[in-house]
Each structure stands twice: as structure tokens, then as C-alpha cells.
Amino acid sequence: MSVTEMFSYVQGFLSADQDIREDIRKVVQVLEQTAREILTVLQSVHQPSGFKDIPSKCLKARELFCTVRNHTGELKTKFPVEQYYRYHEHWRFVLQRLAFLAAFVVYLESESLVTREEVAKILAIEVNREKGFHLDVEDYLAGVLIMASELSRLAVNSVTAGDYGRPLRISNFINELDSGFRLLNLKNDPLRKRYDGLKYDVKKIEEVVYDLSIRGLAKEQEAVGDK
Amino acid sequence: MSKREDDGCARKRKTEAGYKSEACMNPDSPVIAAFKVFQQELDTKHDKHERLVKISRDVTIESKRTIFLLHRVTSVPDVEEILSEADVKLDGVRQKIGQIAEELRGEDLHQFHRAFTPGIQEYVEAVSFHHFIRHRTLMSLEEINARLVFMRENKGEGEVAWTGPSVLTFQITPIDYLLGVADLTGELMRMCISSVGNGDIDTPFQLSGFLRQIHDGFSYIGNTGPYEVSKKLHTLRQSLGKVEDACYTLRVRGSEIPKHMLADVFSSRAATHVDPDEPMV
């Protein structure tokens, strides 16, 4: 094979690769748009009026997730499934956002941590790599960490809105998350960087809980029981 | 005073948090159970990554040594001897790449690509350099990949025993190939200069023709390739420039200067190769 032939072969490979990336980018753009819409719906829970109709907001968000499922279905068709990690960078960000949104909705509904299986189901993707387009464990964890900062904000705003019980529940939940993350041996990667921010969220919520406790606003006595 | 108050509350908060996290650490908690699974999954992945990095480093070192060995062909009479010695070394490198293939069995090649790409590029450089010295052509991607097929016997390593012999292949990505070839041009430039130092007049012209072809190929790809390719294109231009300058000098002054003095024109360190028996002009 001559040098010229070799290079035109490689060039052919490269342009095919670029076409795939172009297709992926288009779908990811739509996904990002939908993710922003969901976020807007959920952001309104921080409004004083929003606390009352959290269930209806969650319902609306769940409806929007239907659109997400269509788009993820479309995304799957854009590239060979065994090359997931080759193009991973393109949808990594949006998948983390979507994992966060799914986790947030589930938390608002049931005050529990969403499992990776549940997120995968909400987004209509797989959990295991072998089965196809899947949710990488690091992306799931990153989504959970984004939710933690959102919850610390929610704790502050729920006090403003006069809901004094919620910060205590959030505090318990975040503490549990924190001890969960402590179990992981993270490398010096983006996930680790994001995890380093978790302690500030924990601190923030504890300050809120403290403020409530010394003023006797906390209804649940066991949180301050050791005093 | 307010500071003391702050200190007080900080301490209290600490104990409270400590108490809480302890309470949450009970292994029955679904969150903790879930994170234990994640811990395992992440650890397995990181371990594999580390192993691959280590193999890749070994591949890099051995490939570099092979390239150094191959650079000696310009100064020894028996080229074939060195080529076969390099062949043995490259076989060793291929064994190591076999280990990479083993690690990647059933995995997504691209998930761990970053761990072993430096080693693979270096291997491409070494093996194509070897090929060039022997055949004076560019080794194609298929030829390289064809040699990366491994037969694995059922080895009782105490780990998962695979049933029967199996065929493992390792596919070098076109991008790794491209980057390896770009590195090859640097080696060819060095070879050109040192062969001039040894009074070899033909090789530089062959090399400049070959390098020009590669350069044209890279220009054809241009900026459609990844970022690293365009970075290497710059170095490639420099190498090509040096080789072309060398050929130019050979043409212009080759007829004037005695062959053994050409060495001084290109590099002073090559002067040691000048035969002391010949009379200096």
C-alpha cells in the first residue's frame, strides 16, 4: 500500500468519525434543551409558593422526561453501541445533568436516594455496559453530587418559606450521602473534584440546622437530643 | 466575644455531625449498601487502568530501545543482524501488547484508551521504522494489526481460566497509527543526518522523498484530524526542512568536499567516525 493510499484510508476514517460526532452533537443539543426545561420546572420549588405544589411540579418534570426518553432512543442509533466510550465526552455533561434531575425529582417525591437502576429507567437506558447505551457509574455519582448542592440550597429556602422540618430531613439525607461517598476511593479526577465540594454543602445544611435548633424552631427533638 | 460563641458552636456541630454519620453508617442502610457496590466497581476500574498504564510504560521503554538499536544500522556493515535483533525485541513488545489485549477482553477499548495510547504510538513508531529500514516503504495499518493477533492457551494463573486456546486481537486505532507515523518522521530525520555522517549519499535522497510523501499525506488530512495531529504536523515540517537542507547541501557541495569530510558539514559529533587512516585535506 502506497503512502498516499494509506493516508486517504485514514482520511476516510476521520471524516466518517466526524460525521458521527456531528450527528451526536445535534441530538445532545436537543437533550440539553429538554434538560434545561426540566430544571426550570424544578427550580420553582425554591419559591415560597412552590413548596405547596411540589407533587405537581414533579409530575410535570416526569412528563418532560418522556421527551428525554425519545431523544436518548435517538442518540442510541447514532453510533455503534460498542464504541460508547469513544464518544462519551459528547453526552457526559448532559447525562450528568439528567441524572441530577432524575435524582432530584425522586428525592422531592419520596425523600430517598434514587438508585442507578431507577435513573436508567427514567432515561430509558441501560445500567450494564454489555446491554447497550448505559449510565456510567461516575456520571450517576456526579449527578447525585449536583443534587446535594441543590438540596443545600433547598434547605435554606425552605426555612425562608417557613418549613422548618425539611432542613432536618435534608441534613440526615446528606449526611448519609456523605458517608456513602467516604467509602469510595476516588482518583484525582473530575468526580473527586466535585466530591470535594460536598463538604461545603454538608456544612451549609448543618448551619441551617444549628440555627433552627438554638431558636427552638426544630420540631424534631431527636436531632438535638444529645444536648 | 462573638468569636468564642462561634468556636463553641463549631465544636458542638462537629460532635453532632460525628454522631450523625456514625448513626448513618449502619450497613443496613440502602445508601451505604449501594455505595459499597460503587466502591467495588470503581476500584476494579481504577486497578485495571493502573495495570494498563504500567504495561503501556513497558511497551514505550522497549520500543524506544528498539529504535535506538535500529539507529545503529547506519554505522555497521551487517544491517540484517541488527534487523533480526530488533525483530526479537519487537516480539517481546508484542507479547506485552498481548497483555493489554488480555486486559481489554470484553471491555470497551476506548474506555481505557488513554491508559495505553502512549505505548501503542511508540510501538507503531518502532515497528514502522523497522519496516522502513527493511523495505523502504510505509507499513500500513493492516500490516501492523495483522501482527497483533495472539493465541492464548489456557493458562492456570489462578484467576479466571479460559477454556481452550482463544484468539485475541488488538486493533490499533487509525489515530494512534497516524500519531505514531508522525513520530516516525523524527526518527527518519535523525537517520538521514547520521547516514550523511557516515558518507552514505543515497539514503538521504530516499528519505527526503519518503518524508515528502508523508508530509503530503498529513497535509491532505490537514485539520480534519484530532488536535494532536496538527501539533505534530509542525514538527514534521521542521524535520522535513532539515532533511531537505541536508540533500541540498549534498547536491551543492557533495562534488567539492571529500566524502569523509561531509561529516563536519552536518554534525561535529559524527567526526569521530572519520577514518583516521585517510589523509586529512
PDB file of C-alpha atoms in Angstrom, chain B residues 45-260:
ATOM      1  CA  LYS B  45     -11.895   0.020  37.018  1.00  0.00           C
ATOM      2  CA  HIS B  46      -9.043   2.005  38.551  1.00  0.00           C
ATOM      3  CA  ASP B  47      -6.985  -1.132  39.099  1.00  0.00           C
ATOM      4  CA  LYS B  48      -7.380  -2.126  35.505  1.00  0.00           C
ATOM      5  CA  HIS B  49      -6.418   1.360  34.425  1.00  0.00           C
ATOM      6  CA  GLU B  50      -3.271   1.249  36.550  1.00  0.00           C
ATOM      7  CA  ARG B  51      -2.257  -2.125  35.182  1.00  0.00           C
ATOM      8  CA  LEU B  52      -2.717  -0.868  31.645  1.00  0.00           C
ATOM      9  CA  VAL B  53      -0.637   2.225  32.329  1.00  0.00           C
ATOM     10  CA  LYS B  54       2.143   0.028  33.633  1.00  0.00           C
ATOM     11  CA  ILE B  55       2.114  -2.251  30.599  1.00  0.00           C
ATOM     12  CA  SER B  56       1.971   0.761  28.328  1.00  0.00           C
ATOM     13  CA  ARG B  57       5.044   2.188  30.017  1.00  0.00           C
ATOM     14  CA  ASP B  58       6.920  -1.057  29.484  1.00  0.00           C
ATOM     15  CA  VAL B  59       5.881  -1.049  25.835  1.00  0.00           C
ATOM     16  CA  THR B  60       7.159   2.513  25.492  1.00  0.00           C
ATOM     17  CA  ILE B  61      10.527   1.729  27.044  1.00  0.00           C
ATOM     18  CA  GLU B  62      11.115  -1.393  24.962  1.00  0.00           C
ATOM     19  CA  SER B  63      10.030   0.348  21.762  1.00  0.00           C
ATOM     20  CA  LYS B  64      12.384   3.241  22.453  1.00  0.00           C
ATOM     21  CA  ARG B  65      15.246   0.813  22.966  1.00  0.00           C
ATOM     22  CA  THR B  66      14.415  -0.872  19.687  1.00  0.00           C
ATOM     23  CA  ILE B  67      14.515   2.467  17.931  1.00  0.00           C
ATOM     24  CA  PHE B  68      17.931   3.209  19.431  1.00  0.00           C
ATOM     25  CA  LEU B  69      19.106  -0.165  18.262  1.00  0.00           C
ATOM     26  CA  LEU B  70      17.802   0.485  14.772  1.00  0.00           C
ATOM     27  CA  HIS B  71      19.669   3.771  14.591  1.00  0.00           C
ATOM     28  CA  ARG B  72      22.877   1.792  14.611  1.00  0.00           C
ATOM     29  CA  VAL B  73      22.175   0.425  11.128  1.00  0.00           C
ATOM     30  CA  THR B  74      23.789   3.476   9.584  1.00  0.00           C
ATOM     31  CA  SER B  75      27.172   2.708  11.084  1.00  0.00           C
ATOM     32  CA  VAL B  76      27.539  -1.077  10.923  1.00  0.00           C
ATOM     33  CA  PRO B  77      28.255  -3.292   7.953  1.00  0.00           C
ATOM     34  CA  ASP B  78      25.747  -6.033   8.721  1.00  0.00           C
ATOM     35  CA  VAL B  79      22.331  -4.459   8.635  1.00  0.00           C
ATOM     36  CA  GLU B  80      20.500  -7.764   8.657  1.00  0.00           C
ATOM     37  CA  GLU B  81      21.931  -8.709  12.026  1.00  0.00           C
ATOM     38  CA  ILE B  82      20.549  -5.616  13.670  1.00  0.00           C
ATOM     39  CA  LEU B  83      17.217  -6.022  11.968  1.00  0.00           C
ATOM     40  CA  SER B  84      16.793  -9.541  13.275  1.00  0.00           C
ATOM     41  CA  GLU B  85      17.849  -8.431  16.741  1.00  0.00           C
ATOM     42  CA  ALA B  86      15.202  -5.715  16.561  1.00  0.00           C
ATOM     43  CA  ASP B  87      12.719  -8.323  15.432  1.00  0.00           C
ATOM     44  CA  VAL B  88      13.303 -10.265  18.621  1.00  0.00           C
ATOM     45  CA  LYS B  89      12.807  -7.132  20.685  1.00  0.00           C
ATOM     46  CA  LEU B  90       9.617  -6.259  18.857  1.00  0.00           C
ATOM     47  CA  ASP B  91       8.334  -9.743  19.532  1.00  0.00           C
ATOM     48  CA  GLY B  92       8.782  -9.002  23.212  1.00  0.00           C
ATOM     49  CA  VAL B  93       6.843  -5.780  22.819  1.00  0.00           C
ATOM     50  CA  ARG B  94       4.075  -7.646  21.038  1.00  0.00           C
ATOM     51  CA  GLN B  95       3.860 -10.024  23.977  1.00  0.00           C
ATOM     52  CA  LYS B  96       3.225  -7.027  26.193  1.00  0.00           C
ATOM     53  CA  ILE B  97       0.564  -5.725  23.835  1.00  0.00           C
ATOM     54  CA  GLY B  98      -0.932  -9.188  24.126  1.00  0.00           C
ATOM     55  CA  GLN B  99      -1.254  -8.477  27.850  1.00  0.00           C
ATOM     56  CA  ILE B 100      -3.098  -5.270  27.048  1.00  0.00           C
ATOM     57  CA  ALA B 101      -5.436  -7.202  24.777  1.00  0.00           C
ATOM     58  CA  GLU B 102      -5.946  -9.654  27.610  1.00  0.00           C
ATOM     59  CA  GLU B 103      -6.890  -6.855  29.994  1.00  0.00           C
ATOM     60  CA  LEU B 104      -9.288  -5.422  27.463  1.00  0.00           C
ATOM     61  CA  ARG B 105     -11.068  -8.666  26.827  1.00  0.00           C
ATOM     62  CA  GLY B 106     -14.766  -7.903  26.946  1.00  0.00           C
ATOM     63  CA  GLU B 107     -14.137  -4.231  27.683  1.00  0.00           C
ATOM     64  CA  ASP B 108     -14.681  -1.148  25.627  1.00  0.00           C
ATOM     65  CA  LEU B 109     -11.345  -0.351  24.036  1.00  0.00           C
ATOM     66  CA  HIS B 110     -11.992   3.361  24.219  1.00  0.00           C
ATOM     67  CA  GLN B 111     -12.791   3.407  27.905  1.00  0.00           C
ATOM     68  CA  PHE B 112      -9.160   2.705  28.758  1.00  0.00           C
ATOM     69  CA  HIS B 113      -7.648   4.144  25.622  1.00  0.00           C
ATOM     70  CA  ARG B 114      -5.892   6.952  27.427  1.00  0.00           C
ATOM     71  CA  ALA B 115      -4.021   4.458  29.599  1.00  0.00           C
ATOM     72  CA  PHE B 116      -2.203   2.733  26.783  1.00  0.00           C
ATOM     73  CA  THR B 117      -2.124   5.169  23.876  1.00  0.00           C
ATOM     74  CA  PRO B 118       1.460   6.406  24.514  1.00  0.00           C
ATOM     75  CA  GLY B 119       2.805   2.869  24.434  1.00  0.00           C
ATOM     76  CA  ILE B 120       0.922   1.988  21.282  1.00  0.00           C
ATOM     77  CA  GLN B 121       2.134   5.082  19.475  1.00  0.00           C
ATOM     78  CA  GLU B 122       5.683   4.267  20.403  1.00  0.00           C
ATOM     79  CA  TYR B 123       5.212   0.730  19.170  1.00  0.00           C
ATOM     80  CA  VAL B 124       3.853   1.990  15.838  1.00  0.00           C
ATOM     81  CA  GLU B 125       6.901   4.207  15.576  1.00  0.00           C
ATOM     82  CA  ALA B 126       9.313   1.358  16.268  1.00  0.00           C
ATOM     83  CA  VAL B 127       7.673  -1.233  14.077  1.00  0.00           C
ATOM     84  CA  SER B 128       7.218   1.096  11.111  1.00  0.00           C
ATOM     85  CA  PHE B 129      10.818   2.291  11.450  1.00  0.00           C
ATOM     86  CA  HIS B 130      11.937  -1.316  11.327  1.00  0.00           C
ATOM     87  CA  HIS B 131       9.742  -1.916   8.314  1.00  0.00           C
ATOM     88  CA  PHE B 132      11.073   1.147   6.552  1.00  0.00           C
ATOM     89  CA  ILE B 133      14.702   0.142   7.007  1.00  0.00           C
ATOM     90  CA  ARG B 134      13.994  -3.253   5.522  1.00  0.00           C
ATOM     91  CA  HIS B 135      11.507  -2.422   2.746  1.00  0.00           C
ATOM     92  CA  ARG B 136      11.776   1.347   2.283  1.00  0.00           C
ATOM     93  CA  THR B 137       8.005   1.671   2.363  1.00  0.00           C
ATOM     94  CA  LEU B 138       5.406   2.758   4.864  1.00  0.00           C
ATOM     95  CA  MET B 139       3.940  -0.030   6.898  1.00  0.00           C
ATOM     96  CA  SER B 140       0.173   0.022   6.589  1.00  0.00           C
ATOM     97  CA  LEU B 141      -2.240  -0.113   9.481  1.00  0.00           C
ATOM     98  CA  GLU B 142      -3.486  -3.531   8.414  1.00  0.00           C
ATOM     99  CA  GLU B 143       0.015  -4.938   8.353  1.00  0.00           C
ATOM    100  CA  ILE B 144       0.606  -3.716  11.892  1.00  0.00           C
ATOM    101  CA  ASN B 145      -2.722  -5.008  13.134  1.00  0.00           C
ATOM    102  CA  ALA B 146      -2.188  -8.345  11.389  1.00  0.00           C
ATOM    103  CA  ARG B 147       0.794  -8.953  13.650  1.00  0.00           C
ATOM    104  CA  LEU B 148      -1.198  -8.244  16.771  1.00  0.00           C
ATOM    105  CA  VAL B 149      -3.152 -11.455  16.823  1.00  0.00           C
ATOM    106  CA  PHE B 150      -2.458 -13.536  19.862  1.00  0.00           C
ATOM    107  CA  MET B 151      -3.190 -17.135  20.568  1.00  0.00           C
ATOM    108  CA  ARG B 152      -3.742 -17.665  24.226  1.00  0.00           C
ATOM    109  CA  GLU B 153      -3.503 -21.090  25.760  1.00  0.00           C
ATOM    110  CA  ASN B 154      -5.479 -21.942  28.827  1.00  0.00           C
ATOM    111  CA  LYS B 155      -3.127 -20.691  31.477  1.00  0.00           C
ATOM    112  CA  GLY B 156      -3.664 -21.774  35.049  1.00  0.00           C
ATOM    113  CA  GLU B 157      -2.890 -18.466  36.674  1.00  0.00           C
ATOM    114  CA  GLY B 158      -5.324 -18.986  39.476  1.00  0.00           C
ATOM    115  CA  GLU B 159      -7.509 -16.291  38.006  1.00  0.00           C
ATOM    116  CA  VAL B 160     -10.348 -16.890  35.625  1.00  0.00           C
ATOM    117  CA  ALA B 161      -9.328 -19.834  33.495  1.00  0.00           C
ATOM    118  CA  TRP B 162     -10.381 -19.539  29.898  1.00  0.00           C
ATOM    119  CA  THR B 163     -11.468 -22.722  28.326  1.00  0.00           C
ATOM    120  CA  GLY B 164      -9.211 -23.801  25.494  1.00  0.00           C
ATOM    121  CA  PRO B 165      -6.999 -21.641  23.315  1.00  0.00           C
ATOM    122  CA  SER B 166      -8.555 -18.452  22.114  1.00  0.00           C
ATOM    123  CA  VAL B 167      -7.692 -15.814  19.572  1.00  0.00           C
ATOM    124  CA  LEU B 168      -7.144 -12.324  20.847  1.00  0.00           C
ATOM    125  CA  THR B 169      -6.677  -9.404  18.552  1.00  0.00           C
ATOM    126  CA  PHE B 170      -5.605  -5.897  19.265  1.00  0.00           C
ATOM    127  CA  GLN B 171      -6.759  -3.211  16.888  1.00  0.00           C
ATOM    128  CA  ILE B 172      -4.691  -0.077  16.703  1.00  0.00           C
ATOM    129  CA  THR B 173      -6.911   2.905  16.041  1.00  0.00           C
ATOM    130  CA  PRO B 174      -6.160   4.946  12.913  1.00  0.00           C
ATOM    131  CA  ILE B 175      -5.447   7.947  15.100  1.00  0.00           C
ATOM    132  CA  ASP B 176      -2.799   6.142  17.125  1.00  0.00           C
ATOM    133  CA  TYR B 177      -1.339   4.946  13.856  1.00  0.00           C
ATOM    134  CA  LEU B 178      -1.275   8.458  12.497  1.00  0.00           C
ATOM    135  CA  LEU B 179       0.449   9.843  15.573  1.00  0.00           C
ATOM    136  CA  GLY B 180       2.960   7.003  15.525  1.00  0.00           C
ATOM    137  CA  VAL B 181       3.789   7.720  11.892  1.00  0.00           C
ATOM    138  CA  ALA B 182       4.245  11.388  12.733  1.00  0.00           C
ATOM    139  CA  ASP B 183       6.818  10.366  15.351  1.00  0.00           C
ATOM    140  CA  LEU B 184       8.466   8.105  12.813  1.00  0.00           C
ATOM    141  CA  THR B 185       9.376  11.106  10.681  1.00  0.00           C
ATOM    142  CA  GLY B 186      11.508  12.442  13.519  1.00  0.00           C
ATOM    143  CA  GLU B 187      13.434   9.171  13.590  1.00  0.00           C
ATOM    144  CA  LEU B 188      13.862   9.249   9.818  1.00  0.00           C
ATOM    145  CA  MET B 189      15.306  12.726  10.061  1.00  0.00           C
ATOM    146  CA  ARG B 190      17.870  11.542  12.606  1.00  0.00           C
ATOM    147  CA  MET B 191      18.668   8.565  10.424  1.00  0.00           C
ATOM    148  CA  CYS B 192      19.186  10.852   7.451  1.00  0.00           C
ATOM    149  CA  ILE B 193      21.621  13.104   9.274  1.00  0.00           C
ATOM    150  CA  SER B 194      23.614  10.244  10.744  1.00  0.00           C
ATOM    151  CA  SER B 195      23.805   8.410   7.424  1.00  0.00           C
ATOM    152  CA  VAL B 196      25.285  11.517   5.855  1.00  0.00           C
ATOM    153  CA  GLY B 197      27.792  11.462   8.662  1.00  0.00           C
ATOM    154  CA  ASN B 198      28.798   8.000   7.552  1.00  0.00           C
ATOM    155  CA  GLY B 199      29.256   9.004   3.964  1.00  0.00           C
ATOM    156  CA  ASP B 200      26.069   7.368   2.758  1.00  0.00           C
ATOM    157  CA  ILE B 201      24.864   9.547  -0.096  1.00  0.00           C
ATOM    158  CA  ASP B 202      21.842   7.593  -1.329  1.00  0.00           C
ATOM    159  CA  THR B 203      19.861   7.233   1.866  1.00  0.00           C
ATOM    160  CA  PRO B 204      19.258  10.961   2.413  1.00  0.00           C
ATOM    161  CA  PHE B 205      17.650  11.282  -1.005  1.00  0.00           C
ATOM    162  CA  GLN B 206      15.461   8.243  -0.465  1.00  0.00           C
ATOM    163  CA  LEU B 207      14.491   9.592   2.919  1.00  0.00           C
ATOM    164  CA  SER B 208      13.634  13.030   1.666  1.00  0.00           C
ATOM    165  CA  GLY B 209      11.365  11.543  -0.983  1.00  0.00           C
ATOM    166  CA  PHE B 210       9.650   9.349   1.590  1.00  0.00           C
ATOM    167  CA  LEU B 211       9.281  12.141   4.104  1.00  0.00           C
ATOM    168  CA  ARG B 212       7.807  14.376   1.433  1.00  0.00           C
ATOM    169  CA  GLN B 213       5.182  11.738   0.691  1.00  0.00           C
ATOM    170  CA  ILE B 214       4.291  11.507   4.362  1.00  0.00           C
ATOM    171  CA  HIS B 215       4.201  15.251   4.638  1.00  0.00           C
ATOM    172  CA  ASP B 216       1.833  15.434   1.672  1.00  0.00           C
ATOM    173  CA  GLY B 217      -0.325  12.811   3.322  1.00  0.00           C
ATOM    174  CA  PHE B 218      -0.528  14.812   6.527  1.00  0.00           C
ATOM    175  CA  SER B 219      -1.313  17.981   4.599  1.00  0.00           C
ATOM    176  CA  TYR B 220      -4.122  16.068   2.922  1.00  0.00           C
ATOM    177  CA  ILE B 221      -5.566  15.222   6.308  1.00  0.00           C
ATOM    178  CA  GLY B 222      -4.960  18.774   7.489  1.00  0.00           C
ATOM    179  CA  ASN B 223      -7.076  19.852  10.384  1.00  0.00           C
ATOM    180  CA  THR B 224      -9.770  17.201   9.973  1.00  0.00           C
ATOM    181  CA  GLY B 225      -7.756  15.065  12.342  1.00  0.00           C
ATOM    182  CA  PRO B 226      -7.589  15.463  16.091  1.00  0.00           C
ATOM    183  CA  TYR B 227      -5.739  18.282  17.751  1.00  0.00           C
ATOM    184  CA  GLU B 228      -2.553  16.298  18.358  1.00  0.00           C
ATOM    185  CA  VAL B 229      -2.139  15.637  14.657  1.00  0.00           C
ATOM    186  CA  SER B 230      -1.969  19.288  13.738  1.00  0.00           C
ATOM    187  CA  LYS B 231       0.546  19.805  16.539  1.00  0.00           C
ATOM    188  CA  LYS B 232       2.766  17.054  15.165  1.00  0.00           C
ATOM    189  CA  LEU B 233       2.457  18.463  11.660  1.00  0.00           C
ATOM    190  CA  HIS B 234       4.535  21.411  12.773  1.00  0.00           C
ATOM    191  CA  THR B 235       7.375  19.182  13.986  1.00  0.00           C
ATOM    192  CA  LEU B 236       7.071  17.180  10.807  1.00  0.00           C
ATOM    193  CA  ARG B 237       7.668  20.311   8.739  1.00  0.00           C
ATOM    194  CA  GLN B 238      10.809  21.029  10.729  1.00  0.00           C
ATOM    195  CA  SER B 239      12.107  17.505  10.208  1.00  0.00           C
ATOM    196  CA  LEU B 240      11.356  17.676   6.520  1.00  0.00           C
ATOM    197  CA  GLY B 241      13.128  21.013   6.330  1.00  0.00           C
ATOM    198  CA  LYS B 242      16.256  19.570   7.899  1.00  0.00           C
ATOM    199  CA  VAL B 243      16.302  16.607   5.543  1.00  0.00           C
ATOM    200  CA  GLU B 244      15.742  18.784   2.504  1.00  0.00           C
ATOM    201  CA  ASP B 245      18.518  21.110   3.611  1.00  0.00           C
ATOM    202  CA  ALA B 246      20.799  18.103   4.009  1.00  0.00           C
ATOM    203  CA  CYS B 247      20.008  16.919   0.489  1.00  0.00           C
ATOM    204  CA  TYR B 248      20.568  20.387  -0.831  1.00  0.00           C
ATOM    205  CA  THR B 249      23.952  20.610   0.803  1.00  0.00           C
ATOM    206  CA  LEU B 250      24.864  17.213  -0.535  1.00  0.00           C
ATOM    207  CA  ARG B 251      23.999  18.250  -4.081  1.00  0.00           C
ATOM    208  CA  VAL B 252      25.751  21.572  -3.968  1.00  0.00           C
ATOM    209  CA  ARG B 253      28.864  20.679  -2.091  1.00  0.00           C
ATOM    210  CA  GLY B 254      28.997  16.923  -2.480  1.00  0.00           C
ATOM    211  CA  SER B 255      31.237  17.206  -5.527  1.00  0.00           C
ATOM    212  CA  GLU B 256      33.617  19.618  -3.836  1.00  0.00           C
ATOM    213  CA  ILE B 257      34.171  18.099  -0.457  1.00  0.00           C
ATOM    214  CA  PRO B 258      35.737  14.679   0.002  1.00  0.00           C
ATOM    215  CA  LYS B 259      33.200  12.210   1.319  1.00  0.00           C
ATOM    216  CA  HIS B 260      34.762  11.728   4.706  1.00  0.00           C
TER     217      HIS B 260
END
